[in-house]
PDB file of C-alpha atoms in Angstrom:
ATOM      1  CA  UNK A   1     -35.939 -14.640 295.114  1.00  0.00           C
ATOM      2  CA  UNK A   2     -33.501 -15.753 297.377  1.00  0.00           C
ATOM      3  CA  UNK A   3     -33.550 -12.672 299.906  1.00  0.00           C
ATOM      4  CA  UNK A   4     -37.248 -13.144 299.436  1.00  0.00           C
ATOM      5  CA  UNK A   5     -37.306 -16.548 300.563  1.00  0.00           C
ATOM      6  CA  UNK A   6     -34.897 -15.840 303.196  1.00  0.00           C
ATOM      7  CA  UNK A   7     -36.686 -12.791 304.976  1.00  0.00           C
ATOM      8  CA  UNK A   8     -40.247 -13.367 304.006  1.00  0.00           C
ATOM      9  CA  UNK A   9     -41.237 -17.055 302.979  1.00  0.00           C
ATOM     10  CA  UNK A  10     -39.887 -20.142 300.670  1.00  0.00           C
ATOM     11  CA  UNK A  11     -43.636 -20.024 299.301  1.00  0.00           C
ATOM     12  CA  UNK A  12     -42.524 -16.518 297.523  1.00  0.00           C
ATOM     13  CA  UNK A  13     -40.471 -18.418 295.001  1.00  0.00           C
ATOM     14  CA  UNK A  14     -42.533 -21.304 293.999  1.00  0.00           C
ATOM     15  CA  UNK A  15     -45.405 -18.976 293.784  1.00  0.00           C
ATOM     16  CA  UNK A  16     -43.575 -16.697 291.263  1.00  0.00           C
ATOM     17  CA  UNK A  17     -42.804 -19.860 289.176  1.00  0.00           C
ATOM     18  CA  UNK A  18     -46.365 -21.659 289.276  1.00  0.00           C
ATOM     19  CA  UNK A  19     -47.826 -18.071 287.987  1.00  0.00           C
ATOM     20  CA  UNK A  20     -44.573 -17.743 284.983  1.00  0.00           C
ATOM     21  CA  UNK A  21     -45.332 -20.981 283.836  1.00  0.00           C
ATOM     22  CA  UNK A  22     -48.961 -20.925 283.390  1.00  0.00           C
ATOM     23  CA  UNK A  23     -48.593 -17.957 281.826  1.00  0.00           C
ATOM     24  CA  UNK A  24     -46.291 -19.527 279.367  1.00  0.00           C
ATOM     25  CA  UNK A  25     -48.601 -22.512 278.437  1.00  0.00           C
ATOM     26  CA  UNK A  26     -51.428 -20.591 278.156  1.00  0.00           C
ATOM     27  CA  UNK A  27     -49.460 -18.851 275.726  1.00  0.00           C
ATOM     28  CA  UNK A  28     -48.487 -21.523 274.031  1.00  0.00           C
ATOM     29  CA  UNK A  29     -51.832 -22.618 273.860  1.00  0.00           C
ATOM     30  CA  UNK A  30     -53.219 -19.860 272.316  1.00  0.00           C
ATOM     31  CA  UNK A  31     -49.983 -19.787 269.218  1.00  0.00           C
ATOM     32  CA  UNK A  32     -50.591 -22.696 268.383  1.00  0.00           C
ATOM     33  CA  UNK A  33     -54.067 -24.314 269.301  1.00  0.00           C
ATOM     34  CA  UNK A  34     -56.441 -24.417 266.193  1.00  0.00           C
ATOM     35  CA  UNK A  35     -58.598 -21.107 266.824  1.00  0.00           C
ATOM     36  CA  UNK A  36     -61.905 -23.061 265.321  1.00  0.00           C
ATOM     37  CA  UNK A  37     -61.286 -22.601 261.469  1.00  0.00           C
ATOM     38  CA  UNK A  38     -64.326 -24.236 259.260  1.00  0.00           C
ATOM     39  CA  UNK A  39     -63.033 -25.969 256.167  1.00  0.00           C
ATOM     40  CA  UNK A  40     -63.699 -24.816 253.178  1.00  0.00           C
ATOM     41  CA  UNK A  41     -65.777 -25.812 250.743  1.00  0.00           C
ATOM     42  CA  UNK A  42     -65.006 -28.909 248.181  1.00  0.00           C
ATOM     43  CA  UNK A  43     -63.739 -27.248 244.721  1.00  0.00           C
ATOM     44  CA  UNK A  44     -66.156 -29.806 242.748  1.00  0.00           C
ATOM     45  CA  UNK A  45     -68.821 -27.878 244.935  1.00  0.00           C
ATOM     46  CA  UNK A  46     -70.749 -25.515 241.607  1.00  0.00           C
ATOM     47  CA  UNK A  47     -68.849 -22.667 240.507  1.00  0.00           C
ATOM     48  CA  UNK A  48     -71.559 -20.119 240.201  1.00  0.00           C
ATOM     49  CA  UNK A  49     -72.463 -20.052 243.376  1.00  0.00           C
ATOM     50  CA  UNK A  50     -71.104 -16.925 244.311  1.00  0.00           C
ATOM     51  CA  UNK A  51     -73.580 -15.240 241.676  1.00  0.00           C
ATOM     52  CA  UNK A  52     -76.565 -17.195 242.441  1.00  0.00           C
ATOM     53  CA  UNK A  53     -76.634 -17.197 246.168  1.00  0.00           C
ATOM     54  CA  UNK A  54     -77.988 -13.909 248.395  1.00  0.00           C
ATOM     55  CA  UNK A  55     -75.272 -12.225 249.721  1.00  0.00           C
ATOM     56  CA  UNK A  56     -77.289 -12.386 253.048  1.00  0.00           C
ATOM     57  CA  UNK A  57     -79.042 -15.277 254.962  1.00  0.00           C
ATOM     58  CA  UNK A  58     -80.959 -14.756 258.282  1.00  0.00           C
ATOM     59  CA  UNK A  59     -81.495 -16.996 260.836  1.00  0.00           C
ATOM     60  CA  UNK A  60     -83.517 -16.268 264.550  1.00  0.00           C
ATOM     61  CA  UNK A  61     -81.625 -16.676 267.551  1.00  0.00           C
ATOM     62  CA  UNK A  62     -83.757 -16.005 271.002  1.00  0.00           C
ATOM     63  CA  UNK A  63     -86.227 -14.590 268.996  1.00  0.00           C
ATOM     64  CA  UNK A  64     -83.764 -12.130 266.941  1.00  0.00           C
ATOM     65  CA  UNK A  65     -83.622 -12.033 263.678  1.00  0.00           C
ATOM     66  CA  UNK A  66     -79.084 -12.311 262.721  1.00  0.00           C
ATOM     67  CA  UNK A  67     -77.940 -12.189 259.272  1.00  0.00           C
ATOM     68  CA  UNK A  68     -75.232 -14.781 257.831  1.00  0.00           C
ATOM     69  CA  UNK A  69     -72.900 -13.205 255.139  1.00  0.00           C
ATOM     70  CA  UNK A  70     -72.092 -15.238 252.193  1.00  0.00           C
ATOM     71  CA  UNK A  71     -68.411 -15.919 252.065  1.00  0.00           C
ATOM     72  CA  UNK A  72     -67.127 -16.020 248.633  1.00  0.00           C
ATOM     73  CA  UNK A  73     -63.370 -17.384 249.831  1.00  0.00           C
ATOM     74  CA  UNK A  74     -64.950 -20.215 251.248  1.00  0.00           C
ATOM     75  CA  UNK A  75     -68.012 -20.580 249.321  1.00  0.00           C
ATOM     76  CA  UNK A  76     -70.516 -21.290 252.433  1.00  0.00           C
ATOM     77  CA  UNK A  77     -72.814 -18.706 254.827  1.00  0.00           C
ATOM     78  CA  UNK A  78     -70.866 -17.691 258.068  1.00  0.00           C
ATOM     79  CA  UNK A  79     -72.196 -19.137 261.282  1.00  0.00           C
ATOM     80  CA  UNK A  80     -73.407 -16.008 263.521  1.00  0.00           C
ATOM     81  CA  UNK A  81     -70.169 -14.428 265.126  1.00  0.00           C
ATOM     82  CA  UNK A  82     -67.896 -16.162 262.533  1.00  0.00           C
ATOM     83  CA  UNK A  83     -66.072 -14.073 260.513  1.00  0.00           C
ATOM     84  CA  UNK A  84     -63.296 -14.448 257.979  1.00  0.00           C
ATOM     85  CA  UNK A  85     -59.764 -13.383 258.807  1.00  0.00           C
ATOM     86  CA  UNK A  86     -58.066 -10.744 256.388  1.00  0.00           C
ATOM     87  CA  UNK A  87     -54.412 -12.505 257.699  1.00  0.00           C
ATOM     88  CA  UNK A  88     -54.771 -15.980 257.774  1.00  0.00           C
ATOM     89  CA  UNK A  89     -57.725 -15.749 254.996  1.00  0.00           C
ATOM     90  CA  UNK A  90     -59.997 -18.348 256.504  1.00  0.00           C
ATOM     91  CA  UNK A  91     -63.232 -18.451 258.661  1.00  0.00           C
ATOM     92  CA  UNK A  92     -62.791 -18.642 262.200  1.00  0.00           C
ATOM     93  CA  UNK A  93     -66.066 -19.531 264.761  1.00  0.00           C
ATOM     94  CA  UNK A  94     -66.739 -16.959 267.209  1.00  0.00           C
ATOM     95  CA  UNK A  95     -64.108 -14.572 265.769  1.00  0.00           C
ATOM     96  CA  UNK A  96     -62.570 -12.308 268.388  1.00  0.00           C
ATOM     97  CA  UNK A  97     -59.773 -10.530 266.332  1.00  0.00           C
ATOM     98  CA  UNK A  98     -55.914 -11.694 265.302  1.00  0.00           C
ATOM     99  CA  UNK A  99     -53.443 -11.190 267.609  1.00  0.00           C
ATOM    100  CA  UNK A 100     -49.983 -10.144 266.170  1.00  0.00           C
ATOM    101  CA  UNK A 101     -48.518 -10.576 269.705  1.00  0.00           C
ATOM    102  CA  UNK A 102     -49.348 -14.157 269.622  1.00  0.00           C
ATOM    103  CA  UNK A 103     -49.329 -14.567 265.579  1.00  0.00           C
ATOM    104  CA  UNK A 104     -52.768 -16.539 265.790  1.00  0.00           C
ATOM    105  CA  UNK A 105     -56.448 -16.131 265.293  1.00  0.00           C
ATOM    106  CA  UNK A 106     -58.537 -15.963 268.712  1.00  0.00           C
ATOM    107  CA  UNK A 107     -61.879 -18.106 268.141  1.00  0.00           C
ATOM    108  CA  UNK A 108     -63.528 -19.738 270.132  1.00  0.00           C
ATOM    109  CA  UNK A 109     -61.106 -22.793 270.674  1.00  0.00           C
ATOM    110  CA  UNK A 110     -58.512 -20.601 271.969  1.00  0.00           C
ATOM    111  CA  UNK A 111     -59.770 -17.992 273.641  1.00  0.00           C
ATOM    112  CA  UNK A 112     -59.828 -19.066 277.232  1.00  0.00           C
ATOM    113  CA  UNK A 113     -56.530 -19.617 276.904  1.00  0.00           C
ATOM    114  CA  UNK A 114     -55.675 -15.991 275.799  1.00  0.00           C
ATOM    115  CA  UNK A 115     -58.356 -14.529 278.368  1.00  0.00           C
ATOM    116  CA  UNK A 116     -56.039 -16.623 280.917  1.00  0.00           C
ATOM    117  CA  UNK A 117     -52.820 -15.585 279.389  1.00  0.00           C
ATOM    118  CA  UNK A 118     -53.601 -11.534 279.828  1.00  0.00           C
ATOM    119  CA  UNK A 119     -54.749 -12.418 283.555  1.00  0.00           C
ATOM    120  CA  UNK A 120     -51.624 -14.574 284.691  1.00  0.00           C
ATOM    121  CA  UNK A 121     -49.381 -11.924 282.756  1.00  0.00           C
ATOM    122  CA  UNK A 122     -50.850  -8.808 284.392  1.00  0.00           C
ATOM    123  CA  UNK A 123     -50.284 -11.023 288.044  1.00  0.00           C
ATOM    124  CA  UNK A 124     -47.076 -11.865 286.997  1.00  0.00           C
ATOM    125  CA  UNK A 125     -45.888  -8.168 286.448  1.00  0.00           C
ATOM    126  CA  UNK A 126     -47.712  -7.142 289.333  1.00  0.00           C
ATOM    127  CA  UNK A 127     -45.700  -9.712 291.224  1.00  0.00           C
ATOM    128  CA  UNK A 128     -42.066  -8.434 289.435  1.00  0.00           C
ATOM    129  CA  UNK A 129     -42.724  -5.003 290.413  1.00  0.00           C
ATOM    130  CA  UNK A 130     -43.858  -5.408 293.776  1.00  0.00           C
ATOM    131  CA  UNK A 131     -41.341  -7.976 295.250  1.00  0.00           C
ATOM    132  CA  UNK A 132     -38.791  -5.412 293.405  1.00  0.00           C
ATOM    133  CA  UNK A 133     -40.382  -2.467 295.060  1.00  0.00           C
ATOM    134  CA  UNK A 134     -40.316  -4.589 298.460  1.00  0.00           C
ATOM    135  CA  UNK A 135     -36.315  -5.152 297.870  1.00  0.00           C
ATOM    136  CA  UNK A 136     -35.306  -1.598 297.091  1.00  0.00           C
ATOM    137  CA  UNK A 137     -37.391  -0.241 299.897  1.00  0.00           C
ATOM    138  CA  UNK A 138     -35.317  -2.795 302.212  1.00  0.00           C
ATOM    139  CA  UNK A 139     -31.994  -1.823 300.429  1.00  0.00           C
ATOM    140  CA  UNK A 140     -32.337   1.990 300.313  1.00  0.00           C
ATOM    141  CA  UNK A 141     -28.661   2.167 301.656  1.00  0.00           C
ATOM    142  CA  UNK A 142     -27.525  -0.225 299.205  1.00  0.00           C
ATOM    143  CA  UNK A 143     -28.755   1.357 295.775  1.00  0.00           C
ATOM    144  CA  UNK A 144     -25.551   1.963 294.086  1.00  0.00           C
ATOM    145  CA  UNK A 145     -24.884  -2.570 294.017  1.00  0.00           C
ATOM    146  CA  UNK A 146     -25.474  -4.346 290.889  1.00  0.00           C
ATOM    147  CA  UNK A 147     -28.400  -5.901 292.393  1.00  0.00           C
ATOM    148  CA  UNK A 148     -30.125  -3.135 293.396  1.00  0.00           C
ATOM    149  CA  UNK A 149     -29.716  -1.970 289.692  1.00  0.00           C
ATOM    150  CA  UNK A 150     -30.738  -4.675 288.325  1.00  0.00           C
ATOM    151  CA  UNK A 151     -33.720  -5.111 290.477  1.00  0.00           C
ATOM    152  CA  UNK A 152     -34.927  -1.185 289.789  1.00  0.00           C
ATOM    153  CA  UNK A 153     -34.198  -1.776 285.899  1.00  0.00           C
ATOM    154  CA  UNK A 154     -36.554  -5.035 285.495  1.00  0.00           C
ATOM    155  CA  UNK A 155     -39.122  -2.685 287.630  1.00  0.00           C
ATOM    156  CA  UNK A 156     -38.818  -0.168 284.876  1.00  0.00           C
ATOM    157  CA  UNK A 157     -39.589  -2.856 282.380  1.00  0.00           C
ATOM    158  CA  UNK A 158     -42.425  -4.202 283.957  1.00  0.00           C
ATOM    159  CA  UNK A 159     -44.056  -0.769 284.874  1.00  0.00           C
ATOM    160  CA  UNK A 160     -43.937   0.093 280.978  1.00  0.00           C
ATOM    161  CA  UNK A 161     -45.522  -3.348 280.077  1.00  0.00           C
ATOM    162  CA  UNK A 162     -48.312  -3.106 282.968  1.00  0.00           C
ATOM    163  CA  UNK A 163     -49.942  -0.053 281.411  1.00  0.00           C
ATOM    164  CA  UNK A 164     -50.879  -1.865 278.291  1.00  0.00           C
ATOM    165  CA  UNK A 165     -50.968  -5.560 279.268  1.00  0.00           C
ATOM    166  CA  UNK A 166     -53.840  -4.032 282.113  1.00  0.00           C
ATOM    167  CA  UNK A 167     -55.416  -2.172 280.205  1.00  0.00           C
ATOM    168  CA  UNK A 168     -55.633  -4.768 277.519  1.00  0.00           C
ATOM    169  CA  UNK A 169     -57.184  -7.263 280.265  1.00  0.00           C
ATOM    170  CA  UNK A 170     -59.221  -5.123 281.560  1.00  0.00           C
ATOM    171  CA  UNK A 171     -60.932  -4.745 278.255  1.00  0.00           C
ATOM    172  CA  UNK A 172     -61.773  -8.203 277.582  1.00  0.00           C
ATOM    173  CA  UNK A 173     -62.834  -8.801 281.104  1.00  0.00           C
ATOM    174  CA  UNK A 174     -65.216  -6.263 280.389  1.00  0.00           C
ATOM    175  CA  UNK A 175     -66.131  -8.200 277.097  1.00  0.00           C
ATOM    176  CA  UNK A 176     -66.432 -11.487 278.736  1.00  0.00           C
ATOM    177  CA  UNK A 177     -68.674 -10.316 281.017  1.00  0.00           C
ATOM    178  CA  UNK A 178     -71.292  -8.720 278.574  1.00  0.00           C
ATOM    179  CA  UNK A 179     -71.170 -11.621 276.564  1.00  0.00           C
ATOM    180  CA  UNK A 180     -69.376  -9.602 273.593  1.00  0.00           C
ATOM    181  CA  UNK A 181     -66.394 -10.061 271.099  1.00  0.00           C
ATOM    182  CA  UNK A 182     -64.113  -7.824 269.996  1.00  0.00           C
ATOM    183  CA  UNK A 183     -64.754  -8.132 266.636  1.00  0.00           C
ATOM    184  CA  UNK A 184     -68.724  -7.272 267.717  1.00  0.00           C
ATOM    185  CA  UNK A 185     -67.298  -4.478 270.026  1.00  0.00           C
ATOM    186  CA  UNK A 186     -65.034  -2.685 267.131  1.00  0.00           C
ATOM    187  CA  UNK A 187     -67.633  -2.849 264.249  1.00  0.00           C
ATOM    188  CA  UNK A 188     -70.245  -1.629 266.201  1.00  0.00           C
ATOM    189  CA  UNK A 189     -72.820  -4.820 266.347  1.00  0.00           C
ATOM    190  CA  UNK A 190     -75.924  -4.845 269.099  1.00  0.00           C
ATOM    191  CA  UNK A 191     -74.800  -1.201 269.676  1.00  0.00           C
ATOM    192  CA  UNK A 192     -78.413  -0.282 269.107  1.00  0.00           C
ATOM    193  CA  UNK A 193     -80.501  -3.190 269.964  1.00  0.00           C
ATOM    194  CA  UNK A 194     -80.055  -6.495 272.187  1.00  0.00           C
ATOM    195  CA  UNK A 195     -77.164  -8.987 272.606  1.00  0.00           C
ATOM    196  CA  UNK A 196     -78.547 -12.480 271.452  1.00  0.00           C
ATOM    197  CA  UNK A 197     -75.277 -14.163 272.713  1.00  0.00           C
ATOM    198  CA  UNK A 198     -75.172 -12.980 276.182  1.00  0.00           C
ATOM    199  CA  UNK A 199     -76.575 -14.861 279.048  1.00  0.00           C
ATOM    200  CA  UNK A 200     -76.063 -12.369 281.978  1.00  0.00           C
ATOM    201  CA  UNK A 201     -72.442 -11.247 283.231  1.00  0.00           C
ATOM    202  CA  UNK A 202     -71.454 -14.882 285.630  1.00  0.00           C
ATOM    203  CA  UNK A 203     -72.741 -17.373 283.166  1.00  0.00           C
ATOM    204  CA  UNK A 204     -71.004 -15.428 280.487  1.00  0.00           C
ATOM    205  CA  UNK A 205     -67.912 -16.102 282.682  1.00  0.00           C
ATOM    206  CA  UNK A 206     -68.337 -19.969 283.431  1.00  0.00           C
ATOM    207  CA  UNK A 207     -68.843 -20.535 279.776  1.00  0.00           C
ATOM    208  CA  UNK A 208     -65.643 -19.027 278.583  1.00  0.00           C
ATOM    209  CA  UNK A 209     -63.561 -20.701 281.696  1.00  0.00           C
ATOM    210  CA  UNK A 210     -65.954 -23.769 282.040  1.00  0.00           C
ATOM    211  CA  UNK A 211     -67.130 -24.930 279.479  1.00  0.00           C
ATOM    212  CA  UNK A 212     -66.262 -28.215 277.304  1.00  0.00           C
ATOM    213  CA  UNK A 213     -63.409 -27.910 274.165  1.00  0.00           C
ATOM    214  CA  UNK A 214     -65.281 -26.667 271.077  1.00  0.00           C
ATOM    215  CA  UNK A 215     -64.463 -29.621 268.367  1.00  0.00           C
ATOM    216  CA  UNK A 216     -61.701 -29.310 265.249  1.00  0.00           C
ATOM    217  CA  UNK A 217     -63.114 -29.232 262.345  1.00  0.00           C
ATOM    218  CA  UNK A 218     -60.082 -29.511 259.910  1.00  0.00           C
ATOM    219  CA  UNK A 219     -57.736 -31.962 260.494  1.00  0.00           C
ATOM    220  CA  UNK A 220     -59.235 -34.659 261.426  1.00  0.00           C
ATOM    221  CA  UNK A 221     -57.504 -37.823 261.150  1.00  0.00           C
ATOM    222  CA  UNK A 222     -60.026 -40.513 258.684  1.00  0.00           C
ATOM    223  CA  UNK A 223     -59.516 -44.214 258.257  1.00  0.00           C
ATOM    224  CA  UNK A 224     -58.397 -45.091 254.953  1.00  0.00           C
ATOM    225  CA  UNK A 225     -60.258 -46.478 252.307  1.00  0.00           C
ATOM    226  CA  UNK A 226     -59.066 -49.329 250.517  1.00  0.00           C
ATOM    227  CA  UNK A 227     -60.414 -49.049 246.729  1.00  0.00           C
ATOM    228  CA  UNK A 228     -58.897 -50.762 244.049  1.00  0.00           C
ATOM    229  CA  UNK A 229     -58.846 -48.482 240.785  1.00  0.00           C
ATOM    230  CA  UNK A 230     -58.782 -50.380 237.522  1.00  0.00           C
ATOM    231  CA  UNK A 231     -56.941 -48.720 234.767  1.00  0.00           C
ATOM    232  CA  UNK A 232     -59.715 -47.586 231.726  1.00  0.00           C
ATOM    233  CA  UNK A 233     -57.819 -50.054 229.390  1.00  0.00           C
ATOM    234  CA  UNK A 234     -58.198 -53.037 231.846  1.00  0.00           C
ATOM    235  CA  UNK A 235     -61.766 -55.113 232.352  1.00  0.00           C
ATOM    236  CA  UNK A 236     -62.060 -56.550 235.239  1.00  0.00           C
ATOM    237  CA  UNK A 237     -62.038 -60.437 235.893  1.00  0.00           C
ATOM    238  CA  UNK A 238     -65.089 -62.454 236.069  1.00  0.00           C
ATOM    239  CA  UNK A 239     -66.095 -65.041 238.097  1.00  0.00           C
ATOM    240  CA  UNK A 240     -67.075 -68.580 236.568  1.00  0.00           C
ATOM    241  CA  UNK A 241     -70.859 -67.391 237.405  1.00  0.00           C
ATOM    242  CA  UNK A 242     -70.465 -64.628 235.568  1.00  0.00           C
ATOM    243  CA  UNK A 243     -68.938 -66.049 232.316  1.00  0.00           C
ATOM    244  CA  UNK A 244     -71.742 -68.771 232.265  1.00  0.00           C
ATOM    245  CA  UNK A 245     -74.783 -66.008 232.353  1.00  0.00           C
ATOM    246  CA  UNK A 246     -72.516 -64.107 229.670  1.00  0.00           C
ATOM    247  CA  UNK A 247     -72.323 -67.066 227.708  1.00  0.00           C
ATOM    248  CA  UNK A 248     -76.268 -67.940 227.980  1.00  0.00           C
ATOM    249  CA  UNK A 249     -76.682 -64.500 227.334  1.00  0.00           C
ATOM    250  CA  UNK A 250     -74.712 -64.369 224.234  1.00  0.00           C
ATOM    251  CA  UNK A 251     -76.714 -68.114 222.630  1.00  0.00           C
ATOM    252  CA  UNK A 252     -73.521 -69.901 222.559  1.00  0.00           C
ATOM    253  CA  UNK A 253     -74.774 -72.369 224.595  1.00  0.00           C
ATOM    254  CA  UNK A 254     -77.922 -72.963 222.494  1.00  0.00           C
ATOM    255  CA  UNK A 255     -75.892 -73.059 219.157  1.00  0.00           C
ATOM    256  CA  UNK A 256     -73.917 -75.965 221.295  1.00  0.00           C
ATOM    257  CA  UNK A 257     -77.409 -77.484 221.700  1.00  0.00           C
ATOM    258  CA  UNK A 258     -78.257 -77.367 218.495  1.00  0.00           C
ATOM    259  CA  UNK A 259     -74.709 -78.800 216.492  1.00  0.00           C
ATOM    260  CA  UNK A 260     -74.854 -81.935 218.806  1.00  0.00           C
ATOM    261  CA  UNK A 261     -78.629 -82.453 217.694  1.00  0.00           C
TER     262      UNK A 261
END
């Protein structure tokens, strides 16, 4: 960086860090952002559910008819493109796949943030290589320094990691622009017929970089409710309105009546 910024421009360096640390907090983002789990359902919710209820539901969606699997883990019918992760054993909306690399669920919460992390990452090795490229072409002389060694051995590294890493985002740009997960693009789903979920290859594109936060839907912070619990053994105390209707109710105020007479 600084024989960049020194021969070429002081814009090199900043640039290199703006594009490292957006890839970092999209990468953060997608570790640890909520992926779109659904909670599950209450466990005083009826038991035999699982063996009275169709294993399939259907509902239309621009005119096409797409089934809803029951879920017997958590006891409800999976939204269309949710799907229930074998790792972290829970539904996740618009399931995309789990990412080892990230140790997270992709949904539809975090998924512009992983698109975003594959596309700044593939830049950002780009951008390693070629500044090192630019270096050892200007230092041809100068190979056998420590620099020059170092430069041509974090090329190596980032030449293994670009095959991979671009082929990787190439894939899902391919996905994002036909509307598609990967979950839908593994098992095989609208192979045959039509995409209900697609909405032609640019708007497909604004809606996973545009469009508005999906909500949480565990997690959710509720006001508490103040309820005083009276132990079994206790009754409670009664007002002075109260104890006279019990009293009328009971004749004790007749039988008063009826001594003084």
């Amino acid at each position: 960086c600084p024989w960049l910024s020194e021969y070429f421009s002081s814009v090199i360096p900043i640039y290199i860090a703006v594009i490292f640390l957006f890839t970092l907090a999209n990468f953060c983002m997608a570790t640890f952002m909520d992926p779109g789990v659904f909670p599950r359902a209450e466990e005083d919710e009826d038991k035999e559910d699982d063996f009275r209820a169709p294993l399939y539901k259907t509902v239309e969606i621009k005119d096409i008819q797409v089934r809803m699997k029951w879920c017997s883990t958590c006891r409800f019918y999976r939204p269309p493109r949710c799907s229930h992760c074998s790792v972290c054993d829970n539904c996740v909306e618009d399931f995309d796949h789990h990412c080892p690399w990230v140790n997270n669920c992709i949904g539809r919460r975090n998924y512009r943030h992983f698109f975003l992390f594959l596309l700044s990452l593939t830049t950002h090795i780009m951008n390693v290589f070629g500044f090192g490229l630019v270096y050892v072409l200007h230092h041809r002389q100068q190979l056998d320094t420590p620099h020059a060694a170092v430069t041509m051995a974090v090329m190596c590294v980032a030449g293994l990691f670009f095959v991979p890493v671009a082929g990787l985002t190439g894939f899902h740009i391919v996905l994002v622009a036909r509307g598609r997960t990967t979950n839908e693009q593994v098992t095989g789903k609208f192979r045959g017929g039509v995409n209900p979920f697609t909405n032609g290859c640019l708007r497909n594109i604004s809606h996973v970089l545009c469009s508005s936060q999906a909500p949480r839907y565990i997690g959710r912070w509720r006001s508490p409710q103040a309820v005083e619990v009276q132990p079994p053994f206790l009754r409670p105390p009664l007002t002075e309105a109260q104890l006279e209707a019990k009293v009328l109710d009971n004749g004790i105020q007749n039988d008063r009546h009826s001594t003084r007479v």
